[in-house]
């Protein structure tokens, strides 16, 4: 009975979400606003409309929706994309988050809130909703503008900030209050989070691409979908067992898949489930809100929304201005990146569920999200006018200071680009950091790994305490390869720094070995302190690790070259996955995209519906330039970009078309391409295709004609796959082959087309077609 009730609740949620989403689209509102409002209407707190009332089933719906939503968000972020976004945008996102954090803590203190309440409020407001901003940018047609791409880039990077904040707030929940979370404790939390992310990331990058490749070769699309869904829920559960949330595991798998060449296939396969369960998540959030609480905290929600609409644009503008973006573009981006959403709900739910913040935080998060989402399209469309009005009133000294700062920053960036030491060592620094986090993750989570292995195999496998000995020895052997790589990188950097240090100094040949040796001693001492801090210091694990270390030292002496080779192979495999090309039309802050407001040109993309009137037609047939003045400058099909397509390029359903023109032109072109007349589409006869042998009568008009002259595919929608003549069978005959009386032709096509061709073939001269 419980299962039937869950299906009933799911059916109600989907039905209401679809209806409300359609109404919101007709009214020009964000569908997410409709989902939240619909959930509040049909939830358990609004009789007599309480169509879904069981708290347990509502929580289950929210968790399932959360997994798919976080997976889809993770698919939008990859190391390649972060590299394209650039370090400056990462720094701007981090700086903006800090500004929001301190402004919110100050605001909370002004309201008399505790430090824990202020901390959770800061976590809720530091992160914008990439899902909401993406929909708003597409709705306003600004997703290919510089400002829109900056806003989308910041919202995606703020998802990373949200993951870090979730880990920190989890530690606060465990300790009971923010005051109990010392700097050392927060540092340990961040280190553990980094270790888990690197461990899961490296393991995933080695396993997931191989698994997807194998499944793409040996399994059909249905089994691939099932396998990936199993990985998705599995990693979400692993993240929960490690002390984190379902959201982190799903988000991590999304970022891992985003690095693989199977990303576009996965996006296409999960597109339907993503849309369904994202809607389920937002409706489920609304189901958990008591409208009376929302109304009771209306004043607080209005004040908090006003603060958010002021603080977030100020923070984003400050962050972008500090990295060299013009103040106008920075302010427009800040106005666009205002709405909060999914991560804010998760953070509020975490605090309320752990009883470390008042229950009003949850409806407050939903209310602020509703108001900021409603205001975001207005602010986005009018961002240029607002920015111009603000800049016209800024003090002269501020404009002069910003101009001087940007000039100094440009010179500093040029000097850093010429810094040979940094250019030579930065890659090794990254490799050392990743290697240390990987080893830390293996050691820190080794007890959980051993517990899972013990439950599966038993403690006394092969011999008494055999599993313990095998596990810890294997762990040390696995750790050896990255440890050797870390030491090799540190030794190389010590040699490099010693060479650079010796330039211009007296007696360099005598000092250089001493400097290099001193740097290696310092590096070795640091490694010793680090390993001592992370290795177990009590219990049987300590002695087993010591025994394993002795075995590992012998293995190191015997297998040193092999370990270096294995690590190099793993590094090459990871790089080959990460550096896979990405040929998408997705908006990114590409360096070539410069402001072009004086030209009054805009780009907008639209996806052709399955029943679009323009499907199957060439671009030249559509006459977009003569009708509307816009032109097609790109087509994305099945994840691949066709730049500047020729006039004879044919458009197909689900193509994503990029239009260029003025605002009015591209809007009219988008409406035209998305038009659906409602005419019934022709049924696909693919499943009915068969082969049939037809005799050629002596009187047939086909006698003496070559296959090229007959043109069966063009005229009759059939193909002649073979000809049987005088005991000889001609397979796949050429176009020059002629049909003779008495031939038996093997015809391939749908039954209807074969029957039409058969009738034509047997018509006598003088009969009408």
XYZ file of C-alpha atoms in Angstrom:
769
model
C 0.000 0.000 0.000
C 2.855 2.362 0.799
C 4.256 1.936 -2.721
C 0.884 2.790 -4.307
C 0.626 5.928 -2.149
C 4.140 6.995 -3.169
C 3.231 6.562 -6.856
C 0.028 8.513 -6.233
C 1.982 11.379 -4.651
C 4.473 11.351 -7.534
C 1.638 11.466 -10.073
C 0.022 14.433 -8.292
C 3.345 16.291 -8.078
C 4.116 15.772 -11.773
C 0.598 16.704 -12.883
C 0.538 19.902 -10.857
C 4.131 20.786 -11.865
C 3.291 20.394 -15.545
C 0.142 22.481 -15.320
C 1.713 25.260 -13.266
C 4.865 25.252 -15.410
C 2.754 25.776 -18.530
C 0.894 28.682 -16.901
C 4.189 30.302 -15.816
C 5.609 30.021 -19.325
C 2.494 31.693 -20.739
C 2.836 34.509 -18.200
C 6.588 34.913 -18.765
C 7.501 33.827 -15.214
C 10.180 31.395 -14.113
C 8.757 27.871 -13.912
C 10.657 27.338 -10.661
C 8.488 29.994 -9.028
C 5.474 28.025 -10.186
C 6.870 24.747 -8.842
C 7.476 26.226 -5.393
C 4.061 27.886 -5.288
C 2.321 24.707 -6.480
C 4.029 22.677 -3.766
C 2.810 25.080 -1.103
C -0.775 24.900 -2.442
C -1.068 21.094 -2.601
C 1.032 20.444 0.521
C -0.149 19.126 3.876
C -0.503 22.608 5.387
C -3.214 23.924 3.035
C -6.461 21.955 3.476
C -8.714 21.241 1.622
C -6.139 21.223 -1.225
C -3.708 18.961 0.665
C -3.246 16.359 -2.077
C 0.174 15.229 -0.740
C 0.437 14.961 3.032
C 2.836 12.242 4.220
C 6.120 13.834 5.464
C 8.159 10.680 4.811
C 7.094 10.418 1.169
C 7.628 14.137 0.674
C 11.179 13.844 2.035
C 11.829 10.886 -0.292
C 10.593 12.856 -3.306
C 12.859 15.762 -2.339
C 15.920 13.519 -1.956
C 15.407 11.743 -5.293
C 14.867 15.079 -7.028
C 17.947 16.492 -5.301
C 20.163 13.685 -6.636
C 19.173 14.299 -10.261
C 19.295 18.093 -9.893
C 22.810 18.042 -8.411
C 23.939 15.594 -11.102
C 22.731 17.935 -13.842
C 24.431 20.907 -12.145
C 27.673 18.935 -11.903
C 27.457 18.163 -15.632
C 27.786 21.894 -16.285
C 31.125 22.084 -14.451
C 34.368 20.386 -15.445
C 38.060 21.074 -15.110
C 38.135 22.074 -18.771
C 35.336 24.557 -18.219
C 36.995 25.950 -15.104
C 40.185 26.370 -17.127
C 38.240 28.246 -19.816
C 36.531 30.424 -17.221
C 39.980 31.392 -16.006
C 41.608 32.035 -12.668
C 40.396 35.646 -12.613
C 36.726 34.615 -12.614
C 37.436 32.065 -9.873
C 39.098 34.782 -7.811
C 36.157 37.122 -8.476
C 33.693 34.443 -7.331
C 35.689 33.769 -4.177
C 36.046 37.490 -3.451
C 32.345 38.116 -4.009
C 31.455 35.216 -1.713
C 33.636 36.686 1.032
C 31.932 40.073 0.665
C 28.487 38.446 0.988
C 29.744 36.428 3.964
C 30.969 39.453 5.932
C 28.002 41.657 4.985
C 25.602 38.918 6.082
C 27.425 38.273 9.368
C 27.289 42.023 10.051
C 23.587 42.137 9.111
C 22.833 39.163 11.377
C 24.671 40.774 14.271
C 22.633 43.958 13.719
C 19.440 41.901 13.986
C 20.715 40.346 17.215
C 21.068 36.832 15.789
C 23.545 34.297 17.168
C 26.772 33.515 15.345
C 25.365 30.146 14.187
C 22.250 31.777 12.717
C 24.369 34.414 10.976
C 26.667 31.702 9.610
C 23.792 29.695 8.106
C 22.256 32.881 6.700
C 25.584 33.698 5.061
C 25.724 30.199 3.558
C 22.215 30.660 2.134
C 22.965 34.018 0.512
C 26.530 33.356 -0.695
C 25.337 31.023 -3.447
C 23.127 31.910 -6.389
C 21.037 29.339 -8.232
C 22.680 28.235 -11.482
C 19.457 26.413 -12.455
C 17.345 29.574 -12.097
C 19.920 31.909 -13.671
C 20.334 29.594 -16.670
C 16.576 29.628 -17.330
C 16.397 33.418 -16.900
C 19.312 34.017 -19.291
C 17.689 31.827 -21.942
C 14.316 33.510 -21.414
C 15.807 37.013 -21.734
C 18.112 36.047 -24.620
C 21.260 37.210 -22.829
C 23.012 33.856 -22.425
C 25.417 34.652 -25.300
C 26.138 38.199 -24.144
C 29.306 38.923 -22.167
C 27.327 39.881 -19.070
C 25.153 36.777 -19.273
C 28.170 34.522 -19.655
C 29.912 36.166 -16.716
C 26.783 35.647 -14.589
C 26.495 32.012 -15.654
C 30.191 31.416 -14.980
C 29.926 32.921 -11.499
C 26.779 30.936 -10.662
C 28.479 27.683 -11.732
C 31.595 28.445 -9.675
C 29.419 29.396 -6.710
C 28.175 25.810 -6.756
C 31.706 24.863 -5.695
C 31.488 27.460 -2.915
C 28.190 25.859 -1.863
C 29.803 22.414 -1.630
C 32.528 23.819 0.624
C 29.976 25.664 2.772
C 27.912 22.486 3.152
C 30.978 20.662 4.489
C 31.766 23.495 6.929
C 28.169 23.740 8.114
C 28.060 19.968 8.568
C 30.971 20.315 10.989
C 29.107 23.104 12.786
C 26.067 20.833 13.088
C 28.186 18.048 14.574
C 29.686 20.460 17.115
C 26.318 22.045 17.894
C 27.247 25.694 17.284
C 29.541 27.924 15.282
C 31.379 28.997 18.422
C 32.561 25.430 18.958
C 34.072 25.239 15.494
C 37.616 26.467 15.931
C 39.858 27.537 13.084
C 41.775 24.279 13.441
C 38.534 22.291 13.250
C 37.377 24.152 10.152
C 40.797 23.675 8.584
C 40.604 19.948 9.271
C 37.105 19.879 7.744
C 38.307 21.607 4.585
C 41.318 19.282 4.340
C 39.111 16.210 4.746
C 36.657 17.535 2.158
C 39.483 18.186 -0.296
C 40.861 14.700 0.324
C 37.462 13.099 -0.286
C 36.866 15.127 -3.465
C 40.313 14.300 -4.871
C 40.012 10.616 -3.914
C 36.547 10.301 -5.458
C 37.582 12.429 -8.449
C 40.710 10.432 -9.324
C 38.936 7.128 -8.746
C 35.994 8.301 -10.824
C 38.153 9.643 -13.663
C 39.919 6.290 -13.862
C 36.789 4.128 -13.534
C 33.835 6.016 -15.064
C 35.291 6.736 -18.563
C 36.463 3.118 -18.860
C 33.090 1.833 -17.701
C 31.129 4.127 -20.045
C 33.347 3.129 -22.961
C 32.861 -0.569 -22.252
C 29.103 -0.140 -21.911
C 28.887 1.891 -25.134
C 30.564 -0.996 -26.971
C 28.918 -4.026 -25.369
C 25.588 -2.724 -24.005
C 22.630 -0.939 -25.544
C 21.456 2.499 -24.457
C 18.983 1.103 -21.934
C 21.683 -0.779 -20.026
C 24.008 2.244 -20.180
C 21.313 4.378 -18.566
C 20.740 1.796 -15.846
C 24.472 1.494 -15.139
C 24.979 5.245 -14.879
C 21.917 5.650 -12.655
C 23.366 2.972 -10.373
C 26.664 4.900 -10.239
C 24.762 8.107 -9.490
C 22.859 6.767 -6.502
C 25.865 4.709 -5.403
C 28.206 7.711 -5.180
C 25.467 9.706 -3.429
C 25.275 6.965 -0.788
C 29.089 6.805 -0.512
C 29.188 10.560 0.145
C 26.579 10.104 2.877
C 28.579 7.287 4.480
C 31.665 9.526 4.415
C 29.779 12.124 6.459
C 28.650 14.414 3.645
C 25.336 14.916 1.851
C 23.658 13.195 -1.089
C 24.109 16.437 -3.006
C 27.919 16.208 -2.881
C 28.029 12.658 -4.286
C 25.639 13.438 -7.143
C 27.444 16.708 -7.902
C 30.827 14.928 -7.997
C 29.612 12.270 -10.436
C 28.262 15.017 -12.677
C 31.638 16.759 -12.758
C 33.387 13.430 -13.431
C 31.080 12.588 -16.355
C 31.556 16.144 -17.666
C 35.233 15.274 -18.199
C 34.462 12.267 -20.392
C 33.716 12.138 -24.136
C 30.395 10.480 -23.206
C 29.082 13.687 -21.646
C 26.758 14.596 -24.534
C 25.312 11.098 -24.706
C 24.695 11.128 -20.938
C 23.058 14.555 -21.109
C 20.784 13.364 -23.902
C 19.910 10.153 -22.051
C 19.208 11.852 -18.711
C 17.527 14.946 -20.156
C 14.021 13.662 -19.510
C 14.763 12.376 -16.004
C 16.599 15.620 -15.170
C 13.582 17.721 -16.146
C 11.150 15.451 -14.312
C 13.034 15.140 -11.049
C 14.229 18.758 -10.981
C 10.566 19.745 -11.037
C 9.872 17.125 -8.350
C 12.605 18.626 -6.151
C 11.261 22.183 -6.276
C 7.654 21.055 -5.793
C 8.773 18.894 -2.838
C 10.490 21.945 -1.334
C 7.200 23.819 -1.583
C 5.356 20.864 -0.031
C 7.403 21.293 3.154
C 6.449 24.962 3.587
C 3.559 26.050 5.756
C 1.983 29.018 3.992
C 0.948 30.435 7.359
C 4.610 30.488 8.440
C 5.452 32.172 5.153
C 2.827 34.794 5.797
C 3.873 35.150 9.417
C 7.446 35.908 8.405
C 6.472 38.102 5.438
C 8.180 41.153 6.918
C 11.393 39.241 7.581
C 11.302 37.718 4.078
C 10.763 41.124 2.445
C 13.626 42.638 4.439
C 15.931 39.701 3.714
C 15.064 39.791 -0.003
C 15.817 43.525 -0.095
C 19.145 42.890 1.610
C 19.922 40.102 -0.898
C 19.037 42.308 -3.882
C 21.495 44.903 -2.575
C 24.259 42.724 -1.108
C 24.668 40.214 -3.948
C 25.054 42.798 -6.757
C 27.467 44.765 -4.554
C 29.531 41.640 -3.786
C 29.663 40.375 -7.393
C 30.495 43.861 -8.673
C 33.305 44.182 -6.132
C 34.750 40.765 -6.984
C 34.695 41.335 -10.759
C 36.058 44.870 -10.459
C 38.981 43.633 -8.362
C 40.019 41.201 -11.138
C 39.900 43.849 -13.866
C 36.357 43.747 -15.280
C 34.887 47.116 -16.194
C 32.566 48.503 -13.522
C 29.613 48.635 -15.931
C 29.893 44.971 -16.911
C 30.565 43.977 -13.292
C 27.455 45.794 -12.061
C 25.278 44.325 -14.809
C 26.563 40.863 -13.943
C 25.813 41.434 -10.269
C 22.233 42.448 -11.058
C 21.810 39.264 -13.098
C 23.280 36.909 -10.469
C 20.797 37.754 -7.680
C 18.396 34.792 -7.334
C 19.127 32.142 -4.720
C 17.768 28.609 -4.963
C 18.565 24.925 -4.522
C 21.692 25.139 -2.360
C 20.053 27.735 -0.121
C 17.189 25.307 0.496
C 19.618 22.494 1.331
C 21.570 24.687 3.770
C 18.396 25.926 5.462
C 17.082 22.357 5.679
C 20.380 21.217 7.231
C 20.252 23.866 9.947
C 16.553 23.436 10.750
C 16.790 19.631 10.744
C 19.706 19.752 13.204
C 17.853 22.325 15.366
C 20.794 24.741 15.321
C 18.730 27.492 13.650
C 15.036 28.434 14.120
C 12.352 26.795 11.968
C 11.642 30.147 10.268
C 14.857 29.777 8.234
C 13.270 27.260 5.863
C 10.248 29.337 4.761
C 12.523 32.379 4.749
C 14.856 30.692 2.235
C 11.921 29.777 -0.025
C 10.358 33.232 0.262
C 13.609 35.047 -0.545
C 14.155 32.697 -3.485
C 10.668 33.452 -4.817
C 11.138 37.227 -4.575
C 14.658 37.287 -6.022
C 13.607 34.957 -8.847
C 10.655 37.209 -9.688
C 12.901 40.286 -9.683
C 15.787 38.716 -11.606
C 14.277 38.956 -15.156
C 13.397 42.620 -14.572
C 16.888 43.413 -13.264
C 18.508 41.483 -16.141
C 16.555 43.304 -18.859
C 17.145 46.710 -17.279
C 20.687 46.075 -16.055
C 22.277 48.372 -18.643
C 20.089 51.340 -17.738
C 20.568 50.732 -14.007
C 24.344 50.439 -14.445
C 24.509 53.643 -16.490
C 22.435 55.488 -13.867
C 24.693 54.261 -11.046
C 27.904 55.130 -12.916
C 26.594 58.607 -13.713
C 26.272 59.237 -9.972
C 29.513 57.646 -8.776
C 32.092 59.997 -7.168
C 34.863 61.166 -9.459
C 37.543 59.985 -7.047
C 36.133 56.451 -7.169
C 36.205 56.333 -10.983
C 39.806 57.623 -10.957
C 40.827 55.041 -8.364
C 39.259 52.161 -10.327
C 40.965 53.341 -13.527
C 44.349 53.532 -11.792
C 43.831 50.149 -10.127
C 42.959 48.452 -13.428
C 46.078 49.956 -15.016
C 48.260 48.635 -12.182
C 46.557 45.225 -12.363
C 47.225 44.966 -16.099
C 50.932 45.649 -15.554
C 51.076 43.116 -12.721
C 49.476 40.426 -14.912
C 52.042 41.056 -17.638
C 54.897 40.723 -15.134
C 53.456 37.477 -13.760
C 53.169 36.100 -17.278
C 56.919 36.665 -17.686
C 57.785 35.107 -14.303
C 59.882 32.103 -15.325
C 59.973 30.555 -11.832
C 56.188 30.475 -11.562
C 55.732 29.178 -15.096
C 58.135 26.292 -14.460
C 56.898 25.290 -11.016
C 53.129 25.822 -10.989
C 52.333 22.485 -12.644
C 54.505 20.630 -10.123
C 52.886 22.504 -7.222
C 49.447 21.380 -8.439
C 50.669 17.782 -8.800
C 52.111 17.794 -5.266
C 48.891 19.215 -3.831
C 46.669 16.713 -5.647
C 48.955 13.825 -4.672
C 48.945 14.813 -1.003
C 45.144 15.148 -0.977
C 44.829 11.748 -2.682
C 47.030 10.058 -0.064
C 45.222 11.905 2.730
C 41.889 10.692 1.400
C 43.072 7.084 1.266
C 44.351 7.206 4.841
C 41.526 9.246 6.385
C 38.785 7.095 4.868
C 40.704 3.831 5.203
C 38.731 2.749 8.283
C 35.412 3.125 6.433
C 36.885 1.249 3.453
C 38.123 -1.528 5.737
C 34.733 -1.777 7.477
C 32.966 -2.181 4.137
C 35.520 -4.781 3.013
C 35.211 -6.640 6.301
C 31.413 -6.779 6.043
C 31.779 -8.169 2.534
C 34.617 -10.702 2.971
C 34.932 -11.320 6.724
C 37.887 -10.604 9.046
C 39.615 -14.002 8.944
C 39.953 -14.388 5.206
C 42.623 -16.967 4.172
C 44.178 -16.951 7.695
C 43.471 -15.360 11.113
C 43.339 -11.566 10.715
C 44.244 -12.173 7.090
C 41.981 -9.436 5.759
C 43.607 -6.822 8.003
C 47.122 -7.727 6.886
C 46.163 -7.858 3.207
C 44.151 -4.623 3.361
C 46.754 -2.478 5.130
C 49.636 -3.883 3.074
C 47.707 -3.202 -0.107
C 46.867 0.316 1.100
C 50.533 1.132 1.727
C 51.522 -0.257 -1.688
C 48.855 1.891 -3.361
C 50.099 4.965 -1.470
C 53.723 4.368 -2.485
C 53.316 5.447 -6.121
C 51.922 8.956 -5.361
C 54.475 9.350 -2.507
C 57.328 8.655 -4.932
C 55.812 11.136 -7.399
C 55.437 13.789 -4.664
C 59.098 13.403 -3.646
C 60.279 13.542 -7.275
C 58.352 16.777 -7.838
C 59.695 18.313 -4.612
C 63.257 17.306 -5.552
C 62.858 18.831 -9.009
C 61.562 22.088 -7.518
C 64.432 22.159 -5.006
C 66.919 21.832 -7.871
C 65.078 24.506 -9.874
C 64.966 26.995 -6.979
C 68.650 26.358 -6.205
C 69.599 27.099 -9.822
C 67.616 30.340 -9.874
C 68.922 31.368 -6.431
C 72.568 30.963 -7.460
C 72.375 33.486 -10.312
C 74.368 36.623 -9.541
C 75.870 35.230 -6.331
C 79.557 34.545 -5.628
C 80.809 30.939 -5.633
C 77.577 29.463 -7.078
C 79.037 25.975 -7.613
C 79.737 25.588 -3.893
C 76.451 27.091 -2.646
C 74.047 25.455 -5.060
C 74.344 21.871 -3.665
C 73.969 23.214 -0.131
C 70.809 25.180 -1.020
C 69.355 22.205 -2.868
C 70.108 19.859 0.046
C 68.611 22.316 2.552
C 65.407 22.599 0.490
C 65.146 18.803 0.252
C 65.607 18.486 4.041
C 62.824 21.017 4.624
C 60.571 19.213 2.130
C 61.308 15.836 3.717
C 60.572 17.195 7.184
C 57.285 18.590 5.911
C 56.347 15.224 4.420
C 57.212 13.502 7.703
C 55.036 15.910 9.726
C 52.184 15.490 7.243
C 52.314 11.675 7.277
C 52.558 11.613 11.080
C 49.460 13.787 11.307
C 47.276 11.637 9.056
C 48.423 8.092 9.914
C 46.607 6.201 12.717
C 48.355 6.518 16.083
C 46.482 3.901 18.072
C 44.978 0.430 17.835
C 46.016 -2.479 15.684
C 46.004 -0.304 12.590
C 49.160 1.443 13.844
C 51.158 -1.807 14.091
C 49.750 -3.165 10.866
C 50.750 0.036 9.099
C 54.267 -0.225 10.522
C 54.572 -3.815 9.317
C 53.129 -2.818 5.962
C 55.581 0.078 5.752
C 58.529 -2.303 6.187
C 57.165 -4.531 3.436
C 56.553 -1.435 1.323
C 60.158 -0.236 1.776
C 61.414 -3.528 0.392
C 58.912 -3.250 -2.448
C 60.082 0.328 -3.065
C 63.698 -0.794 -3.447
C 62.715 -3.596 -5.809
C 59.886 -1.910 -7.741
C 60.921 1.750 -7.766
C 61.033 2.014 -11.550
C 57.752 0.117 -11.871
C 56.056 2.463 -9.388
C 57.242 5.487 -11.356
C 55.984 3.856 -14.571
C 52.578 2.994 -13.074
C 52.136 6.497 -11.705
C 53.089 7.996 -15.076
C 50.566 5.731 -16.809
C 47.846 6.839 -14.385
C 48.793 10.493 -14.882
C 48.657 10.138 -18.672
C 45.262 8.417 -18.410
C 43.878 11.233 -16.255
C 45.243 13.914 -18.578
C 43.812 12.161 -21.632
C 40.389 12.191 -19.980
C 40.615 15.805 -18.850
C 41.956 17.159 -22.133
C 39.240 15.603 -24.297
C 37.875 18.192 -26.675
C 34.601 19.934 -25.917
C 32.766 21.036 -29.065
C 29.661 22.553 -27.553
C 27.867 25.802 -28.148
C 27.449 26.241 -24.400
C 27.972 29.770 -23.165
C 31.306 30.383 -21.478
C 33.282 33.495 -20.764
C 35.558 33.026 -23.719
C 38.319 35.630 -23.975
C 37.282 36.540 -27.527
C 33.850 37.706 -26.395
C 34.160 41.451 -25.983
C 31.472 44.068 -25.368
C 29.688 44.982 -28.599
C 26.825 47.177 -27.449
C 27.557 49.863 -30.058
C 26.842 47.371 -32.847
C 23.361 46.478 -31.550
C 24.006 42.812 -32.356
C 22.746 39.953 -30.253
C 23.046 36.170 -30.268
C 20.283 33.906 -29.106
C 19.921 30.142 -29.292
C 16.785 28.067 -29.667
C 16.171 24.335 -29.708
C 13.922 23.073 -32.505
C 10.891 21.148 -31.194
C 10.303 17.601 -32.349
C 7.339 18.764 -34.465
C 8.869 22.043 -35.684
C 7.561 23.171 -39.067
C 11.104 23.947 -40.236
C 12.481 20.449 -39.647
C 13.958 18.775 -42.706
C 14.348 22.096 -44.535
C 17.528 23.772 -45.712
C 18.588 27.092 -44.203
C 18.248 28.699 -47.626
C 14.608 27.545 -47.845
C 13.726 29.262 -44.582
C 14.885 32.704 -45.879
C 15.582 33.976 -42.375
C 17.733 36.859 -43.589
C 15.180 38.203 -46.061
C 12.227 37.641 -43.739
C 13.620 38.774 -40.397
C 17.157 40.083 -41.007
C 18.857 37.472 -38.811
C 21.173 34.638 -39.829
C 22.166 31.200 -38.538
C 25.790 31.295 -37.313
C 25.963 27.929 -35.562
C 24.199 24.610 -35.073
C 24.781 22.241 -32.175
C 23.705 18.712 -33.037
C 24.119 15.760 -30.684
C 26.775 17.672 -28.711
C 28.824 18.772 -31.748
C 29.119 22.333 -32.996
C 28.722 23.186 -36.712
C 30.109 26.737 -36.989
C 28.869 28.981 -39.802
C 26.749 26.263 -41.478
C 26.323 26.528 -45.278
C 23.030 27.575 -46.847
C 22.232 24.008 -47.893
C 22.552 22.674 -44.295
C 19.382 20.860 -43.240
C 17.789 21.447 -39.824
C 16.601 18.490 -37.762
C 14.492 18.162 -34.591
C 16.369 18.935 -31.339
C 19.020 20.954 -33.181
C 20.201 23.943 -31.139
C 20.406 26.882 -33.565
C 22.409 30.050 -32.855
C 20.951 33.197 -34.434
C 22.716 36.551 -34.961
C 20.993 39.893 -35.457
C 19.377 42.751 -33.602
C 17.223 41.995 -30.599
C 13.978 42.192 -32.590
C 15.390 40.143 -35.477
C 16.645 37.206 -33.414
C 13.450 37.147 -31.338
C 11.334 36.950 -34.512
C 13.639 34.282 -35.948
C 13.421 32.220 -32.752
C 9.624 32.385 -32.807
C 9.583 31.293 -36.457
C 11.934 28.344 -35.918
C 9.975 27.163 -32.894
C 6.609 27.267 -34.664
C 4.546 24.059 -34.642
C 1.482 24.061 -36.888
C -0.064 20.973 -35.327
C -0.161 19.072 -38.603
C 0.125 15.304 -38.071
C 3.665 14.068 -38.550
C 4.419 11.133 -40.799
C 4.853 7.881 -38.926
C 8.317 6.365 -38.927
C 8.336 3.119 -40.895
C 11.790 2.112 -39.684
C 10.537 -0.866 -37.661
C 8.519 -2.196 -40.632
C 11.352 -2.232 -43.179
C 11.730 -5.672 -44.782
C 12.995 -7.398 -47.927
C 10.851 -9.038 -50.611
C 11.731 -10.763 -53.892
C 9.798 -9.398 -56.940
C 9.780 -10.867 -60.444
C 10.249 -8.528 -63.415
C 7.607 -9.336 -66.083
C 8.541 -9.269 -69.773
C 6.229 -6.294 -70.360
C 7.493 -4.226 -67.396
C 8.582 -0.676 -68.120
C 11.673 -1.384 -65.962
C 13.123 -3.842 -68.514
C 16.308 -2.455 -70.026
C 16.647 0.398 -67.545
C 19.730 0.759 -65.379
C 19.275 1.201 -61.644
C 20.475 4.794 -61.995
C 17.719 5.475 -64.543
C 15.176 3.594 -62.482
C 16.082 5.578 -59.292
C 13.999 3.359 -56.988
C 15.041 5.192 -53.816
C 14.072 8.632 -55.100
C 10.922 7.642 -56.968
C 9.535 4.779 -54.893
C 11.347 4.931 -51.498
C 12.736 1.418 -51.953
C 16.187 -0.010 -52.642
C 17.184 -2.960 -54.829
C 19.563 -5.002 -52.687
C 20.157 -7.863 -55.164
C 19.292 -9.314 -58.558
C 18.830 -13.050 -59.329
C 19.408 -13.788 -63.017
C 19.893 -17.203 -64.587
C 21.095 -18.875 -61.420
C 23.489 -16.028 -60.586
C 22.864 -13.690 -57.673
C 24.227 -10.138 -57.899
C 24.458 -8.622 -54.384
C 24.395 -4.829 -53.934
C 24.284 -4.206 -57.700
C 25.912 -1.067 -59.083
C 24.018 1.851 -60.576
C 24.946 0.670 -64.096
C 23.262 -2.703 -63.649
C 20.220 -3.101 -65.975
C 17.100 -5.102 -65.227
C 16.128 -7.838 -67.667
C 12.867 -9.676 -68.232
C 12.548 -12.599 -65.851
C 14.928 -11.132 -63.287
C 14.099 -11.540 -59.627
C 14.842 -8.330 -57.734
C 15.368 -8.334 -53.957
C 13.645 -5.114 -52.869
C 14.167 -3.459 -49.457
C 11.664 -1.005 -47.979
C 8.491 -0.533 -45.972
C 5.552 -2.809 -46.940
C 3.529 0.073 -48.369
C 6.385 1.295 -50.562
C 7.221 -2.244 -51.699
C 3.584 -2.765 -52.703
C 3.553 0.504 -54.668
C 6.788 -0.435 -56.460
C 5.421 -3.934 -57.171
C 2.281 -2.442 -58.765
C 4.369 -0.045 -60.849
C 6.713 -2.866 -61.893
C 3.796 -5.034 -63.157
C 1.819 -2.345 -64.957
C 1.221 -3.155 -68.615
C 1.926 -0.525 -71.249
C -1.037 1.789 -71.640
C -2.274 1.319 -68.074
C -2.466 4.444 -65.895
C -0.093 4.760 -62.952
